[in-house]
Amino acid sequence: MANTVLIGAQWGDEGKGKIIDVLTAAVDWVVRYQGGNNAGHTVEIGNERYVLHLIPSGILRPSTKNVIGHGVVVDPLALVKEITDLEQRGADLRGRFFLSDRAHLVLPYHNLLDACREQAASAGAKIGTTKRGIGPAYGDKAARVGLRAGDLLDPIFPALLQRRVEEANRVLGAWGQPPVDYAKLLADCQAATAKLAPFIADTIPMLNEALARKESILFEGAQGTMLDIDFGTYPFVTSSSATAGGACTGAGVAPHRIDRVVGVIKAYTTRVGEGPFPTELLDAMGEQLRKTGNEFGATTGRPRRCGWFDLVVARYSAMLNGIDAWALTKLDVLDAVPVIKICVAYDCDGERLTTVPANIRKLERCKPIYEEFPGWQCKTTDATTFAELPAGAQAYVRRLEELTGVKVGLLSVGPRRASTMKLTQDF
Ligand code: IMP
Protein backbone atom coordinates (compact mmCIF):
# COMPACT_ATOMS: atom_id res chain seq x y z
CA MET A 1 0.00 0.00 0.00
CA ALA A 2 1.04 3.59 -0.56
CA ASN A 3 2.64 5.38 2.41
CA THR A 4 -0.43 6.96 3.93
CA VAL A 5 -1.09 9.58 6.56
CA LEU A 6 -4.45 9.11 8.18
CA ILE A 7 -5.79 12.10 10.07
CA GLY A 8 -8.98 13.19 11.79
CA ALA A 9 -10.65 15.91 9.74
CA GLN A 10 -12.88 17.36 12.50
CA TRP A 11 -12.39 17.63 16.29
CA GLY A 12 -11.19 14.05 16.80
CA ASP A 13 -13.21 10.93 17.54
CA GLU A 14 -14.01 10.44 13.85
CA GLY A 15 -13.48 6.68 14.16
CA LYS A 16 -9.83 6.63 13.12
CA GLY A 17 -9.03 3.47 15.12
CA LYS A 18 -11.45 1.49 13.07
CA ILE A 19 -10.23 2.80 9.71
CA ILE A 20 -6.61 2.30 10.73
CA ASP A 21 -7.46 -1.26 11.66
CA VAL A 22 -8.92 -1.82 8.18
CA LEU A 23 -5.92 -0.23 6.43
CA THR A 24 -3.31 -2.09 8.50
CA ALA A 25 -4.23 -5.30 6.70
CA ALA A 26 -2.16 -3.97 3.78
CA VAL A 27 0.74 -2.17 5.50
CA ASP A 28 4.03 -3.22 7.03
CA TRP A 29 4.29 -0.49 9.68
CA VAL A 30 1.92 1.69 11.67
CA VAL A 31 3.36 4.81 13.32
CA ARG A 32 1.88 7.22 15.87
CA TYR A 33 3.45 10.65 15.45
CA GLN A 34 1.76 13.10 17.84
CA GLY A 35 -0.44 13.40 20.91
CA GLY A 36 -0.29 11.05 23.86
CA ASN A 37 -2.70 9.00 25.90
CA ASN A 38 -5.26 11.77 25.52
CA ALA A 39 -6.23 9.75 22.42
CA GLY A 40 -8.37 6.66 22.54
CA HIS A 41 -8.78 4.46 19.49
CA THR A 42 -11.51 1.84 19.69
CA VAL A 43 -11.33 -1.28 17.54
CA GLU A 44 -13.86 -4.12 17.58
CA ILE A 45 -12.73 -7.51 16.29
CA GLY A 46 -15.38 -10.22 16.54
CA ASN A 47 -16.67 -10.00 20.09
CA GLU A 48 -13.49 -8.37 21.38
CA ARG A 49 -13.28 -4.63 21.94
CA TYR A 50 -9.91 -2.91 22.28
CA VAL A 51 -9.32 0.69 23.35
CA LEU A 52 -5.77 1.78 22.59
CA HIS A 53 -4.38 5.06 23.91
CA LEU A 54 -0.70 5.01 22.94
CA ILE A 55 0.13 1.84 21.04
CA PRO A 56 -0.78 2.04 17.34
CA SER A 57 -3.86 0.05 16.33
CA GLY A 58 -1.64 -2.03 14.00
CA ILE A 59 -0.67 -4.08 17.04
CA LEU A 60 -3.92 -6.04 16.55
CA ARG A 61 -2.61 -7.46 13.24
CA PRO A 62 0.21 -9.90 14.05
CA SER A 63 2.17 -9.18 10.85
CA THR A 64 2.36 -5.40 11.41
CA LYS A 65 5.22 -3.53 13.08
CA ASN A 66 4.29 -0.58 15.28
CA VAL A 67 6.13 2.54 16.31
CA ILE A 68 5.47 5.34 18.76
CA GLY A 69 7.39 8.15 17.09
CA HIS A 70 9.25 10.96 18.83
CA GLY A 71 6.41 13.45 18.20
CA VAL A 72 4.27 11.57 20.73
CA VAL A 73 4.43 12.36 24.45
CA VAL A 74 4.44 9.13 26.40
CA ASP A 75 3.27 8.41 29.92
CA PRO A 76 5.55 5.45 30.73
CA LEU A 77 3.28 4.16 33.48
CA ALA A 78 0.23 4.22 31.19
CA LEU A 79 2.24 2.57 28.41
CA VAL A 80 3.31 -0.29 30.66
CA LYS A 81 -0.33 -0.84 31.57
CA GLU A 82 -1.33 -0.89 27.92
CA ILE A 83 1.45 -3.35 27.01
CA THR A 84 0.52 -5.61 29.92
CA ASP A 85 -3.18 -5.55 29.01
CA LEU A 86 -2.40 -6.51 25.41
CA GLU A 87 -0.03 -9.28 26.50
CA GLN A 88 -2.66 -10.65 28.85
CA ARG A 89 -5.04 -10.81 25.88
CA GLY A 90 -2.53 -12.87 23.92
CA ALA A 91 -0.64 -10.24 21.84
CA ASP A 92 3.10 -10.71 21.34
CA LEU A 93 4.80 -7.31 21.08
CA ARG A 94 8.42 -8.46 20.92
CA GLY A 95 10.13 -7.36 17.72
CA ARG A 96 6.99 -5.58 16.50
CA PHE A 97 6.58 -2.65 18.83
CA PHE A 98 9.10 0.17 19.23
CA LEU A 99 9.14 3.37 21.25
CA SER A 100 11.28 6.24 19.98
CA ASP A 101 14.09 7.12 22.36
CA ARG A 102 13.38 10.77 21.49
CA ALA A 103 9.72 10.66 22.59
CA HIS A 104 9.13 12.99 25.52
CA LEU A 105 7.81 11.59 28.77
CA VAL A 106 4.62 12.60 30.49
CA LEU A 107 5.15 12.19 34.21
CA PRO A 108 2.61 12.51 37.03
CA TYR A 109 3.57 16.12 37.76
CA HIS A 110 2.48 17.03 34.24
CA ASN A 111 -0.97 15.60 34.95
CA LEU A 112 -1.15 17.53 38.23
CA LEU A 113 -0.11 20.78 36.53
CA ASP A 114 -2.66 20.18 33.77
CA ALA A 115 -5.40 19.74 36.39
CA CYS A 116 -4.28 22.82 38.39
CA ARG A 117 -4.29 25.04 35.32
CA GLU A 118 -7.74 23.86 34.32
CA GLN A 119 -9.10 24.30 37.81
CA ALA A 120 -7.70 27.80 38.12
CA ALA A 121 -8.99 28.95 34.72
CA SER A 122 -12.08 31.12 34.75
CA ALA A 123 -15.30 29.68 33.31
CA GLY A 124 -14.79 30.75 29.69
CA ALA A 125 -11.08 29.95 29.68
CA LYS A 126 -11.17 26.27 30.65
CA ILE A 127 -10.03 24.09 27.75
CA GLY A 128 -11.68 20.92 29.00
CA THR A 129 -8.46 18.91 28.64
CA THR A 130 -8.29 15.18 29.18
CA LYS A 131 -6.05 15.93 32.22
CA ARG A 132 -3.44 13.54 30.83
CA GLY A 133 -0.64 16.11 31.25
CA ILE A 134 -0.36 16.71 27.51
CA GLY A 135 -0.02 20.52 27.51
CA PRO A 136 2.58 20.64 30.32
CA ALA A 137 4.62 17.81 28.72
CA TYR A 138 4.75 19.54 25.32
CA GLY A 139 5.44 22.77 27.23
CA ASP A 140 8.55 21.18 28.80
CA LYS A 141 9.61 19.92 25.37
CA ALA A 142 9.36 23.41 23.85
CA ALA A 143 11.07 24.91 26.92
CA ARG A 144 13.89 22.37 26.41
CA VAL A 145 13.62 20.87 29.88
CA GLY A 146 11.71 17.66 29.07
CA LEU A 147 12.81 14.11 29.76
CA ARG A 148 12.76 11.61 26.92
CA ALA A 149 12.22 7.85 26.72
CA GLY A 150 15.93 7.32 26.03
CA ASP A 151 16.74 9.11 29.30
CA LEU A 152 15.05 6.27 31.21
CA LEU A 153 17.96 4.04 30.14
CA ASP A 154 20.67 6.52 31.11
CA PRO A 155 22.37 6.00 34.51
CA ILE A 156 21.96 9.72 35.23
CA PHE A 157 18.14 9.46 34.98
CA PRO A 158 17.61 9.72 38.79
CA ALA A 159 19.44 13.09 38.85
CA LEU A 160 17.57 14.37 35.77
CA LEU A 161 14.25 13.37 37.30
CA GLN A 162 15.11 14.92 40.64
CA ARG A 163 15.74 18.31 39.01
CA ARG A 164 12.43 18.16 37.17
CA VAL A 165 10.50 17.09 40.28
CA GLU A 166 12.04 19.90 42.31
CA GLU A 167 10.93 22.49 39.76
CA ALA A 168 7.48 20.94 39.36
CA ASN A 169 7.06 20.90 43.15
CA ARG A 170 7.85 24.61 43.33
CA VAL A 171 5.10 25.29 40.78
CA LEU A 172 2.67 22.87 42.44
CA GLY A 173 3.40 24.54 45.79
CA ALA A 174 2.52 27.91 44.28
CA TRP A 175 -0.83 26.41 43.21
CA GLY A 176 -1.33 25.21 46.82
CA GLN A 177 -0.86 21.55 45.85
CA PRO A 178 1.11 18.87 47.77
CA PRO A 179 4.52 17.95 46.31
CA VAL A 180 5.22 14.91 44.16
CA ASP A 181 7.11 12.21 46.07
CA TYR A 182 10.40 11.92 44.18
CA ALA A 183 11.45 8.57 45.68
CA LYS A 184 8.14 6.94 44.78
CA LEU A 185 8.15 8.40 41.28
CA LEU A 186 11.72 7.21 40.71
CA ALA A 187 10.78 3.71 41.83
CA ASP A 188 7.73 3.73 39.52
CA CYS A 189 9.88 4.94 36.61
CA GLN A 190 12.49 2.28 37.26
CA ALA A 191 9.83 -0.44 37.33
CA ALA A 192 8.40 0.94 34.07
CA THR A 193 11.87 1.05 32.52
CA ALA A 194 12.38 -2.64 33.21
CA LYS A 195 9.30 -3.34 31.11
CA LEU A 196 9.90 -0.71 28.42
CA ALA A 197 13.66 -1.13 27.84
CA PRO A 198 13.37 -3.84 25.16
CA PHE A 199 11.05 -1.60 23.14
CA ILE A 200 13.02 1.69 23.27
CA ALA A 201 14.91 2.29 20.03
CA ASP A 202 16.11 4.92 17.57
CA THR A 203 13.07 4.65 15.33
CA ILE A 204 14.21 7.22 12.76
CA PRO A 205 16.73 5.01 10.89
CA MET A 206 14.40 2.07 11.49
CA LEU A 207 11.56 3.73 9.56
CA ASN A 208 13.75 5.22 6.86
CA GLU A 209 15.47 1.88 6.26
CA ALA A 210 12.04 0.27 6.00
CA LEU A 211 11.08 2.88 3.38
CA ALA A 212 14.30 2.17 1.48
CA ARG A 213 13.27 -1.51 1.41
CA LYS A 214 9.93 -0.36 -0.10
CA GLU A 215 7.95 -1.38 2.99
CA SER A 216 4.80 0.62 3.49
CA ILE A 217 3.95 2.85 6.43
CA LEU A 218 0.64 4.07 7.76
CA PHE A 219 1.00 7.22 9.86
CA GLU A 220 -1.75 7.21 12.44
CA GLY A 221 -2.94 10.66 13.45
CA ALA A 222 -4.60 11.22 16.80
CA GLN A 223 -7.13 13.95 17.73
CA GLY A 224 -8.20 15.99 14.70
CA THR A 225 -7.46 18.95 12.46
CA MET A 226 -9.56 21.40 14.49
CA LEU A 227 -7.57 20.45 17.62
CA ASP A 228 -4.20 21.08 15.94
CA ILE A 229 -2.03 23.54 17.89
CA ASP A 230 -1.59 25.79 14.82
CA PHE A 231 -4.70 25.24 12.72
CA GLY A 232 -7.35 24.42 15.28
CA THR A 233 -9.67 26.57 17.35
CA TYR A 234 -6.81 27.97 19.45
CA PRO A 235 -6.57 28.03 22.44
CA PHE A 236 -9.22 25.29 22.60
CA VAL A 237 -6.88 22.78 20.99
CA THR A 238 -4.43 20.10 22.00
CA SER A 239 -0.70 20.80 22.10
CA SER A 240 0.55 18.89 19.06
CA SER A 241 0.42 18.91 15.25
CA ALA A 242 -2.60 16.75 14.55
CA THR A 243 -2.58 17.58 10.83
CA ALA A 244 -0.78 15.68 8.07
CA GLY A 245 2.43 17.73 8.29
CA GLY A 246 2.92 16.41 11.82
CA ALA A 247 3.69 12.97 10.37
CA CYS A 248 7.01 14.22 8.97
CA THR A 249 8.13 16.11 12.06
CA GLY A 250 6.77 13.52 14.49
CA ALA A 251 8.05 10.37 12.82
CA GLY A 252 11.23 11.60 11.12
CA VAL A 253 10.42 10.95 7.48
CA ALA A 254 10.74 13.41 4.61
CA PRO A 255 7.59 14.95 3.07
CA HIS A 256 8.17 13.36 -0.34
CA ARG A 257 7.96 9.90 1.25
CA ILE A 258 4.24 10.42 1.88
CA ASP A 259 2.14 9.16 -1.02
CA ARG A 260 -1.31 10.15 0.14
CA VAL A 261 -3.43 11.58 2.93
CA VAL A 262 -6.70 10.03 4.02
CA GLY A 263 -9.05 12.16 6.10
CA VAL A 264 -11.41 10.42 8.48
CA ILE A 265 -14.65 12.33 8.77
CA LYS A 266 -17.92 11.57 10.49
CA ALA A 267 -21.25 11.97 8.71
CA TYR A 268 -22.04 14.56 11.41
CA THR A 269 -19.77 16.41 13.86
CA THR A 270 -18.72 15.92 17.47
CA ARG A 271 -16.42 17.67 19.87
CA VAL A 272 -15.29 16.94 23.45
CA GLY A 273 -14.09 19.66 25.76
CA GLU A 274 -14.68 23.38 25.47
CA GLY A 275 -14.43 25.76 22.53
CA PRO A 276 -16.50 26.99 19.61
CA PHE A 277 -18.59 24.50 17.66
CA PRO A 278 -20.83 26.33 15.16
CA THR A 279 -23.10 23.39 14.22
CA GLU A 280 -23.59 22.15 17.78
CA LEU A 281 -27.10 20.88 18.52
CA LEU A 282 -28.24 21.54 22.06
CA ASP A 283 -31.66 19.98 21.42
CA ALA A 284 -33.25 16.55 21.10
CA MET A 285 -31.51 15.96 17.76
CA GLY A 286 -28.11 16.43 19.44
CA GLU A 287 -29.18 13.96 22.10
CA GLN A 288 -30.32 11.50 19.43
CA LEU A 289 -26.95 11.66 17.65
CA ARG A 290 -25.11 11.18 20.96
CA LYS A 291 -27.24 8.18 21.91
CA THR A 292 -27.32 6.50 18.51
CA GLY A 293 -23.65 7.19 17.84
CA ASN A 294 -22.61 6.22 21.39
CA GLU A 295 -20.77 9.52 21.55
CA PHE A 296 -18.93 9.21 24.83
CA GLY A 297 -15.15 9.74 25.06
CA ALA A 298 -13.00 6.59 24.80
CA THR A 299 -10.44 8.17 27.16
CA THR A 300 -12.47 10.13 29.69
CA GLY A 301 -16.01 8.79 29.16
CA ARG A 302 -17.25 12.39 28.77
CA PRO A 303 -20.40 12.86 26.64
CA ARG A 304 -19.39 14.34 23.28
CA ARG A 305 -21.07 17.49 22.00
CA CYS A 306 -22.91 16.63 18.77
CA GLY A 307 -23.95 18.65 15.72
CA TRP A 308 -24.56 18.60 11.98
CA PHE A 309 -21.88 18.07 9.33
CA ASP A 310 -19.83 21.23 8.93
CA LEU A 311 -18.67 21.74 5.36
CA VAL A 312 -16.61 24.80 6.27
CA VAL A 313 -14.53 22.60 8.57
CA ALA A 314 -14.41 19.75 6.03
CA ARG A 315 -13.14 22.01 3.24
CA TYR A 316 -10.60 23.71 5.52
CA SER A 317 -9.38 20.31 6.58
CA ALA A 318 -9.18 19.01 3.00
CA MET A 319 -7.13 22.06 2.03
CA LEU A 320 -4.74 22.01 4.99
CA ASN A 321 -4.04 18.31 4.95
CA GLY A 322 -4.14 17.84 1.19
CA ILE A 323 -6.72 15.11 1.64
CA ASP A 324 -6.77 12.64 -1.27
CA ALA A 325 -9.72 10.57 -0.04
CA TRP A 326 -12.24 10.57 2.76
CA ALA A 327 -12.94 7.69 5.07
CA LEU A 328 -16.53 8.59 5.94
CA THR A 329 -17.69 7.03 9.19
CA LYS A 330 -20.89 6.54 11.16
CA LEU A 331 -23.26 7.08 8.25
CA ASP A 332 -25.61 4.61 9.97
CA VAL A 333 -26.08 7.02 12.89
CA LEU A 334 -28.20 9.15 10.54
CA ASP A 335 -30.47 6.20 9.55
CA ALA A 336 -33.45 7.39 11.58
CA VAL A 337 -33.04 11.14 11.03
CA PRO A 338 -35.93 12.55 8.96
CA VAL A 339 -34.19 15.73 7.74
CA ILE A 340 -30.41 15.95 7.65
CA LYS A 341 -28.61 19.29 7.60
CA ILE A 342 -25.21 20.25 6.19
CA CYS A 343 -23.66 23.58 7.17
CA VAL A 344 -22.44 25.08 3.89
CA ALA A 345 -21.21 28.44 5.24
CA TYR A 346 -21.25 30.62 8.35
CA ASP A 347 -23.06 33.87 8.87
CA CYS A 348 -20.82 36.08 10.99
CA ASP A 349 -22.35 39.46 11.80
CA GLY A 350 -24.06 39.44 8.40
CA GLU A 351 -20.93 38.37 6.50
CA ARG A 352 -20.96 34.99 4.71
CA LEU A 353 -17.82 33.01 5.61
CA THR A 354 -16.67 29.86 3.84
CA THR A 355 -13.44 29.35 5.76
CA VAL A 356 -12.68 29.07 9.46
CA PRO A 357 -11.72 32.42 11.02
CA ALA A 358 -8.62 32.48 13.26
CA ASN A 359 -10.29 34.73 15.80
CA ILE A 360 -12.05 32.55 18.32
CA ARG A 361 -14.47 35.33 19.32
CA LYS A 362 -15.47 35.69 15.68
CA LEU A 363 -15.94 31.92 15.31
CA GLU A 364 -18.12 31.92 18.41
CA ARG A 365 -20.42 34.45 16.73
CA CYS A 366 -20.74 32.34 13.55
CA LYS A 367 -24.20 30.99 12.81
CA PRO A 368 -24.44 27.99 10.48
CA ILE A 369 -26.15 28.37 7.10
CA TYR A 370 -27.72 25.01 6.33
CA GLU A 371 -28.62 23.02 3.26
CA GLU A 372 -31.33 20.48 4.08
CA PHE A 373 -31.33 16.94 2.94
CA PRO A 374 -34.09 14.30 3.08
CA GLY A 375 -33.21 11.40 5.41
CA TRP A 376 -33.38 7.83 4.06
CA GLN A 377 -35.02 6.48 7.24
CA CYS A 378 -33.96 2.88 6.91
CA LYS A 379 -31.12 0.69 8.11
CA THR A 380 -27.72 0.90 6.42
CA THR A 381 -25.71 -1.29 8.82
CA ASP A 382 -26.12 -4.51 6.83
CA ALA A 383 -24.96 -3.00 3.53
CA THR A 384 -21.67 -4.42 2.28
CA THR A 385 -21.52 -2.48 -1.01
CA PHE A 386 -22.41 1.07 -1.96
CA ALA A 387 -25.17 -0.22 -4.25
CA GLU A 388 -26.88 -1.88 -1.27
CA LEU A 389 -27.31 1.46 0.49
CA PRO A 390 -30.68 3.20 0.27
CA ALA A 391 -30.82 5.79 -2.52
CA GLY A 392 -31.01 8.67 -0.01
CA ALA A 393 -27.82 7.53 1.75
CA GLN A 394 -26.03 7.19 -1.59
CA ALA A 395 -27.15 10.69 -2.54
CA TYR A 396 -25.93 12.10 0.82
CA VAL A 397 -22.48 10.57 0.30
CA ARG A 398 -22.29 11.86 -3.28
CA ARG A 399 -23.36 15.34 -2.14
CA LEU A 400 -20.61 15.42 0.50
CA GLU A 401 -18.09 14.44 -2.16
CA GLU A 402 -19.36 17.14 -4.48
CA LEU A 403 -19.33 19.85 -1.81
CA THR A 404 -15.88 18.97 -0.46
CA GLY A 405 -14.26 18.13 -3.79
CA VAL A 406 -12.86 14.90 -2.31
CA LYS A 407 -14.01 11.33 -3.07
CA VAL A 408 -15.08 8.91 -0.36
CA GLY A 409 -12.68 5.94 -0.54
CA LEU A 410 -13.89 4.12 2.54
CA LEU A 411 -17.36 4.16 4.05
CA SER A 412 -18.24 2.81 7.45
CA VAL A 413 -21.78 1.90 8.51
CA GLY A 414 -21.10 0.22 11.86
CA PRO A 415 -18.45 -0.49 14.48
CA ARG A 416 -17.38 -3.96 13.28
CA ARG A 417 -14.40 -4.63 11.00
CA ALA A 418 -16.83 -6.02 8.42
CA SER A 419 -18.94 -2.83 8.30
CA THR A 420 -16.43 -0.86 6.25
CA MET A 421 -16.82 -0.81 2.48
CA LYS A 422 -14.25 0.21 -0.10
CA LEU A 423 -15.63 2.63 -2.67
CA THR A 424 -12.56 3.24 -4.78
CA GLN A 425 -9.85 0.99 -6.27
CA ASP A 426 -6.99 2.41 -4.22
CA PHE A 427 -8.15 0.87 -0.91
P1 IMP B 1 -5.57 17.76 25.94
O1 IMP B 1 -5.10 17.17 24.65
O2 IMP B 1 -5.83 16.72 26.99
O3 IMP B 1 -4.70 18.88 26.41
O4 IMP B 1 -7.01 18.43 25.66
C1 IMP B 1 -7.16 19.56 24.81
C2 IMP B 1 -8.45 19.45 24.03
O5 IMP B 1 -8.35 18.40 23.08
C3 IMP B 1 -9.68 19.14 24.86
O6 IMP B 1 -10.80 19.79 24.26
C4 IMP B 1 -9.85 17.64 24.71
O7 IMP B 1 -11.18 17.22 24.91
C5 IMP B 1 -9.41 17.48 23.28
N1 IMP B 1 -8.90 16.15 22.98
C6 IMP B 1 -7.70 15.64 23.31
N2 IMP B 1 -7.57 14.40 22.85
C7 IMP B 1 -8.69 14.11 22.18
C8 IMP B 1 -9.13 12.98 21.42
O8 IMP B 1 -8.44 11.97 21.27
N3 IMP B 1 -10.37 13.08 20.87
C9 IMP B 1 -11.13 14.20 20.98
N4 IMP B 1 -10.76 15.28 21.67
C10 IMP B 1 -9.55 15.24 22.26
CSV table of N, CA, C and O and ligand atoms in Angstrom, one decimal, residues 11-13 16 38-40 114 127-135 222-223 227 236-239 271-274 299 302, ligand 1:
chain,number,residue,atom,x,y,z
A,11,TRP,N,-13.0,17.4,15.0
A,11,TRP,CA,-12.4,17.6,16.3
A,11,TRP,C,-12.0,16.3,17.0
A,11,TRP,O,-12.1,16.2,18.2
A,12,GLY,N,-11.6,15.3,16.2
A,12,GLY,CA,-11.2,14.1,16.8
A,12,GLY,C,-12.4,13.2,16.9
A,12,GLY,O,-13.5,13.6,16.6
A,13,ASP,N,-12.1,11.9,17.3
A,13,ASP,CA,-13.2,10.9,17.5
A,13,ASP,C,-14.0,10.6,16.3
A,13,ASP,O,-15.2,10.3,16.3
A,16,LYS,N,-11.1,6.9,13.8
A,16,LYS,CA,-9.8,6.6,13.1
A,16,LYS,C,-9.3,5.2,13.4
A,16,LYS,O,-8.8,4.5,12.6
A,38,ASN,N,-4.0,11.0,25.6
A,38,ASN,CA,-5.3,11.8,25.5
A,38,ASN,C,-6.1,11.1,24.4
A,38,ASN,O,-7.3,11.3,24.4
A,39,ALA,N,-5.5,10.4,23.5
A,39,ALA,CA,-6.2,9.7,22.4
A,39,ALA,C,-6.8,8.4,22.9
A,39,ALA,O,-6.3,7.8,23.9
A,40,GLY,N,-7.8,8.0,22.2
A,40,GLY,CA,-8.4,6.7,22.5
A,40,GLY,C,-8.9,6.1,21.3
A,40,GLY,O,-9.9,6.6,20.7
A,114,ASP,N,-1.5,20.1,34.7
A,114,ASP,CA,-2.7,20.2,33.8
A,114,ASP,C,-4.0,20.4,34.5
A,114,ASP,O,-4.7,21.4,34.3
A,127,ILE,N,-10.1,24.8,29.1
A,127,ILE,CA,-10.0,24.1,27.8
A,127,ILE,C,-10.8,22.8,27.7
A,127,ILE,O,-11.3,22.3,26.7
A,128,GLY,N,-11.0,22.2,28.9
A,128,GLY,CA,-11.7,20.9,29.0
A,128,GLY,C,-10.7,19.8,28.6
A,128,GLY,O,-11.1,19.0,27.8
A,129,THR,N,-9.5,19.9,29.1
A,129,THR,CA,-8.5,18.9,28.6
A,129,THR,C,-8.8,17.5,29.2
A,129,THR,O,-9.7,17.4,30.1
A,130,THR,N,-8.1,16.5,28.7
A,130,THR,CA,-8.3,15.2,29.2
A,130,THR,C,-7.6,15.0,30.5
A,130,THR,O,-7.6,13.9,31.1
A,131,LYS,N,-6.8,16.0,31.0
A,131,LYS,CA,-6.1,15.9,32.2
A,131,LYS,C,-5.0,14.8,32.2
A,131,LYS,O,-4.7,14.2,33.2
A,132,ARG,N,-4.5,14.6,31.0
A,132,ARG,CA,-3.4,13.5,30.8
A,132,ARG,C,-2.1,14.2,30.8
A,132,ARG,O,-1.1,13.6,30.4
A,133,GLY,N,-2.0,15.5,31.2
A,133,GLY,CA,-0.6,16.1,31.2
A,133,GLY,C,0.0,16.5,29.9
A,133,GLY,O,1.2,16.8,29.8
A,134,ILE,N,-0.9,16.5,28.9
A,134,ILE,CA,-0.4,16.7,27.5
A,134,ILE,C,0.2,18.1,27.3
A,134,ILE,O,1.4,18.2,26.9
A,135,GLY,N,-0.5,19.1,27.7
A,135,GLY,CA,0.0,20.5,27.5
A,135,GLY,C,1.3,20.8,28.3
A,135,GLY,O,2.3,21.2,27.7
A,222,ALA,N,-3.7,11.3,15.7
A,222,ALA,CA,-4.6,11.2,16.8
A,222,ALA,C,-5.3,12.6,16.9
A,222,ALA,O,-4.8,13.5,16.2
A,223,GLN,N,-6.3,12.7,17.7
A,223,GLN,CA,-7.1,14.0,17.7
A,223,GLN,C,-7.6,14.3,16.3
A,223,GLN,O,-7.8,13.4,15.5
A,227,LEU,N,-8.2,20.4,16.3
A,227,LEU,CA,-7.6,20.4,17.6
A,227,LEU,C,-6.1,20.7,17.4
A,227,LEU,O,-5.3,20.6,18.4
A,236,PHE,N,-8.5,26.5,22.3
A,236,PHE,CA,-9.2,25.3,22.6
A,236,PHE,C,-8.8,24.2,21.7
A,236,PHE,O,-9.5,23.7,20.8
A,237,VAL,N,-7.5,23.8,21.9
A,237,VAL,CA,-6.9,22.8,21.0
A,237,VAL,C,-6.0,21.9,21.9
A,237,VAL,O,-5.9,22.1,23.1
A,238,THR,N,-5.4,20.9,21.3
A,238,THR,CA,-4.4,20.1,22.0
A,238,THR,C,-3.1,20.7,21.7
A,238,THR,O,-3.0,21.7,21.0
A,239,SER,N,-2.0,20.1,22.2
A,239,SER,CA,-0.7,20.8,22.1
A,239,SER,C,0.2,20.3,21.0
A,239,SER,O,1.4,20.5,21.1
A,271,ARG,N,-17.6,17.0,19.2
A,271,ARG,CA,-16.4,17.7,19.9
A,271,ARG,C,-16.5,17.4,21.4
A,271,ARG,O,-17.6,17.4,21.9
A,272,VAL,N,-15.3,17.1,22.0
A,272,VAL,CA,-15.3,16.9,23.5
A,272,VAL,C,-14.5,18.1,24.0
A,272,VAL,O,-13.6,18.6,23.3
A,273,GLY,N,-14.8,18.5,25.2
A,273,GLY,CA,-14.1,19.7,25.8
A,273,GLY,C,-14.7,21.0,25.3
A,273,GLY,O,-15.8,21.0,24.6
A,274,GLU,N,-14.1,22.1,25.7
A,274,GLU,CA,-14.7,23.4,25.5
A,274,GLU,C,-14.3,23.9,24.1
A,274,GLU,O,-13.4,23.3,23.4
A,299,THR,N,-11.5,8.0,26.1
A,299,THR,CA,-10.4,8.2,27.2
A,299,THR,C,-11.0,8.6,28.5
A,299,THR,O,-10.7,8.1,29.5
A,302,ARG,N,-16.4,11.2,28.8
A,302,ARG,CA,-17.3,12.4,28.8
A,302,ARG,C,-18.2,12.3,27.6
A,302,ARG,O,-17.9,11.9,26.5
B,1,IMP,P1,-5.6,17.8,25.9
B,1,IMP,O1,-5.1,17.2,24.6
B,1,IMP,O2,-5.8,16.7,27.0
B,1,IMP,O3,-4.7,18.9,26.4
B,1,IMP,O4,-7.0,18.4,25.7
B,1,IMP,C1,-7.2,19.6,24.8
B,1,IMP,C2,-8.4,19.5,24.0
B,1,IMP,O5,-8.3,18.4,23.1
B,1,IMP,C3,-9.7,19.1,24.9
B,1,IMP,O6,-10.8,19.8,24.3
B,1,IMP,C4,-9.8,17.6,24.7
B,1,IMP,O7,-11.2,17.2,24.9
B,1,IMP,C5,-9.4,17.5,23.3
B,1,IMP,N1,-8.9,16.1,23.0
B,1,IMP,C6,-7.7,15.6,23.3
B,1,IMP,N2,-7.6,14.4,22.8
B,1,IMP,C7,-8.7,14.1,22.2
B,1,IMP,C8,-9.1,13.0,21.4
B,1,IMP,O8,-8.4,12.0,21.3
B,1,IMP,N3,-10.4,13.1,20.9
B,1,IMP,C9,-11.1,14.2,21.0
B,1,IMP,N4,-10.8,15.3,21.7
B,1,IMP,C10,-9.5,15.2,22.3
